[in-house]
Amino acid sequence: MPLKHYLDHYDDSESASCVPQAKEEKFTPREFAETGYIPMFACREGIMFDACLTIQKEKFIYDIFHRVYDLFGESCPYTKEEFSVEIYEAGEQVKISVISLPTKDLQEGNILKMLYVMDGEHVKLYFLLVRQDAEGQHIYSFDLQSGDWGAEAIAPADTEELLGVVLEILDEKTSQYPHYISARCPICNRAFKLGLTEEEREGYQRYNNDEEDLEDAIPALNAFEREFLITGMCPDCQCDVFRKEPPEDLSRWAME
């Protein structure tokens, strides 16, 4: 799919509706691109975002920034040459795309680098940012499902060291739930995984063997997670069917 068609396919109407509020809160177009547009773009498009990033590299990110400045009614002050995209393979399963943003007119709070991580082993996407804070450069994570931010670590300037820190962060995130139960939602037909600890996996086996009720076997699960293990129904469809509010905690979930 040509890049222009792909960007046009990503409907700007929703993004445009956010711009008046962004202006009221005095967001600059750059801040809007860094902390909202691109992370959510990556979240929604997933594999397609990665494919365009891999093929188009700097032009892809520049075109996204250019689109954001158009939404604000301003001229983009950057050129394609001020962006850099480097792609690294961390073993057979993890791919890390390091997107370096322009340093011209860099302000405190601006993003220096974006790290888009595809973890094939756990079927997870991660979005991490290196932000210029008052105390220096720090790595922040962006939860692609909840939209929440979290401070992770101090960011080393050296790219190789930075990748090492990112891999440590990923190890910590994935080690919490080393096992996954997969199912395809019977309503929307999307495939999901739910993370379990070692102890919870043993509880799930007891439940499968009719030795224990699921609520007793894995008491830490919420109602959405129990329903998924029983019926395979994903959180979105549970909200529609049972008229419930979305779950607050989506840390166990992964989409295949």
GROMACS .gro file of C-alpha atoms in nm, residues 88-203:
model
  116
   88TYR     CA    1   1.802  -0.367   1.562
   89GLU     CA    2   1.734  -0.737   1.607
   90ALA     CA    3   1.772  -0.851   1.968
   91GLY     CA    4   1.784  -1.226   1.919
   92GLU     CA    5   1.529  -1.404   1.700
   93GLN     CA    6   1.215  -1.265   1.864
   94VAL     CA    7   1.270  -0.900   1.956
   95LYS     CA    8   1.296  -0.615   1.706
   96ILE     CA    9   1.370  -0.261   1.830
   97SER     CA   10   1.324   0.041   1.604
   98VAL     CA   11   1.507   0.347   1.738
   99ILE     CA   12   1.353   0.669   1.603
  100SER     CA   13   1.570   0.976   1.668
  101LEU     CA   14   1.381   1.305   1.648
  102PRO     CA   15   1.517   1.653   1.560
  103THR     CA   16   1.717   1.831   1.830
  104LYS     CA   17   1.654   2.176   1.682
  105ASP     CA   18   1.475   2.403   1.932
  106LEU     CA   19   1.467   2.117   2.181
  107GLN     CA   20   1.273   2.209   2.495
  108GLU     CA   21   1.256   2.045   2.836
  109GLY     CA   22   1.000   1.766   2.812
  110ASN     CA   23   1.058   1.703   2.441
  111ILE     CA   24   1.130   1.352   2.317
  112LEU     CA   25   1.478   1.272   2.188
  113LYS     CA   26   1.418   0.913   2.082
  114MET     CA   27   1.125   0.677   2.038
  115LEU     CA   28   1.180   0.304   2.071
  116TYR     CA   29   0.919   0.086   1.907
  117VAL     CA   30   0.962  -0.273   2.026
  118MET     CA   31   0.804  -0.585   1.877
  119ASP     CA   32   0.838  -0.885   2.107
  120GLY     CA   33   0.747  -1.185   1.894
  121GLU     CA   34   0.787  -1.438   2.173
  122HIS     CA   35   0.519  -1.279   2.390
  123VAL     CA   36   0.321  -1.124   2.103
  124LYS     CA   37   0.364  -0.780   2.258
  125LEU     CA   38   0.430  -0.430   2.134
  126TYR     CA   39   0.608  -0.174   2.352
  127PHE     CA   40   0.660   0.196   2.302
  128LEU     CA   41   0.937   0.363   2.502
  129LEU     CA   42   1.055   0.722   2.492
  130VAL     CA   43   1.375   0.900   2.587
  131ARG     CA   44   1.263   1.237   2.723
  132GLN     CA   45   1.469   1.541   2.812
  133ASP     CA   46   1.376   1.620   3.175
  134ALA     CA   47   1.515   1.889   3.401
  135GLU     CA   48   1.741   1.629   3.564
  136GLY     CA   49   1.858   1.479   3.235
  137GLN     CA   50   1.740   1.212   2.993
  138HIS     CA   51   1.504   0.941   3.115
  139ILE     CA   52   1.326   0.645   2.956
  140TYR     CA   53   0.947   0.641   2.979
  141SER     CA   54   0.714   0.359   2.877
  142PHE     CA   55   0.383   0.415   2.702
  143ASP     CA   56   0.116   0.151   2.764
  144LEU     CA   57  -0.031   0.092   2.420
  145GLN     CA   58  -0.357  -0.043   2.562
  146SER     CA   59  -0.432   0.192   2.851
  147GLY     CA   60  -0.252   0.501   2.717
  148ASP     CA   61  -0.069   0.546   3.050
  149TRP     CA   62   0.291   0.666   3.090
  150GLY     CA   63   0.545   0.537   3.339
  151ALA     CA   64   0.902   0.636   3.424
  152GLU     CA   65   1.142   0.345   3.377
  153ALA     CA   66   1.512   0.439   3.404
  154ILE     CA   67   1.784   0.692   3.332
  155ALA     CA   68   1.871   0.690   2.962
  156PRO     CA   69   2.237   0.645   2.866
  157ALA     CA   70   2.356   0.853   2.570
  158ASP     CA   71   2.524   0.557   2.397
  159THR     CA   72   2.280   0.369   2.172
  160GLU     CA   73   2.421   0.026   2.256
  161GLU     CA   74   2.388   0.096   2.628
  162LEU     CA   75   2.039   0.234   2.570
  163LEU     CA   76   1.934  -0.089   2.396
  164GLY     CA   77   2.075  -0.286   2.690
  165VAL     CA   78   1.863  -0.086   2.934
  166VAL     CA   79   1.555  -0.135   2.715
  167LEU     CA   80   1.610  -0.512   2.708
  168GLU     CA   81   1.636  -0.512   3.088
  169ILE     CA   82   1.305  -0.325   3.106
  170LEU     CA   83   1.145  -0.579   2.870
  171ASP     CA   84   1.280  -0.871   3.074
  172GLU     CA   85   1.121  -0.722   3.385
  173LYS     CA   86   0.789  -0.668   3.207
  174THR     CA   87   0.769  -1.017   3.058
  175SER     CA   88   0.899  -1.207   3.361
  176GLN     CA   89   0.594  -1.104   3.563
  177TYR     CA   90   0.374  -1.329   3.346
  178PRO     CA   91   0.596  -1.593   3.186
  179HIS     CA   92   0.302  -1.808   3.067
  180TYR     CA   93   0.016  -1.722   2.833
  181ILE     CA   94  -0.324  -1.881   2.765
  182SER     CA   95  -0.443  -1.817   2.409
  183ALA     CA   96  -0.796  -1.806   2.273
  184ARG     CA   97  -0.985  -1.662   1.977
  185CYS     CA   98  -1.282  -1.448   2.075
  186PRO     CA   99  -1.603  -1.621   1.961
  187ILE     CA  100  -1.763  -1.284   1.879
  188CYS     CA  101  -1.499  -1.067   1.705
  189ASN     CA  102  -1.270  -1.357   1.604
  190ARG     CA  103  -0.958  -1.175   1.725
  191ALA     CA  104  -0.690  -1.386   1.899
  192PHE     CA  105  -0.578  -1.281   2.248
  193LYS     CA  106  -0.340  -1.406   2.514
  194LEU     CA  107  -0.371  -1.373   2.891
  195GLY     CA  108  -0.057  -1.379   3.106
  196LEU     CA  109  -0.024  -1.606   3.409
  197THR     CA  110   0.242  -1.656   3.672
  198GLU     CA  111   0.390  -2.001   3.734
  199GLU     CA  112   0.160  -2.055   4.032
  200GLU     CA  113  -0.143  -1.936   3.836
  201ARG     CA  114  -0.067  -2.173   3.549
  202GLU     CA  115  -0.072  -2.462   3.797
  203GLY     CA  116  -0.407  -2.331   3.923
   0.00000   0.00000   0.00000
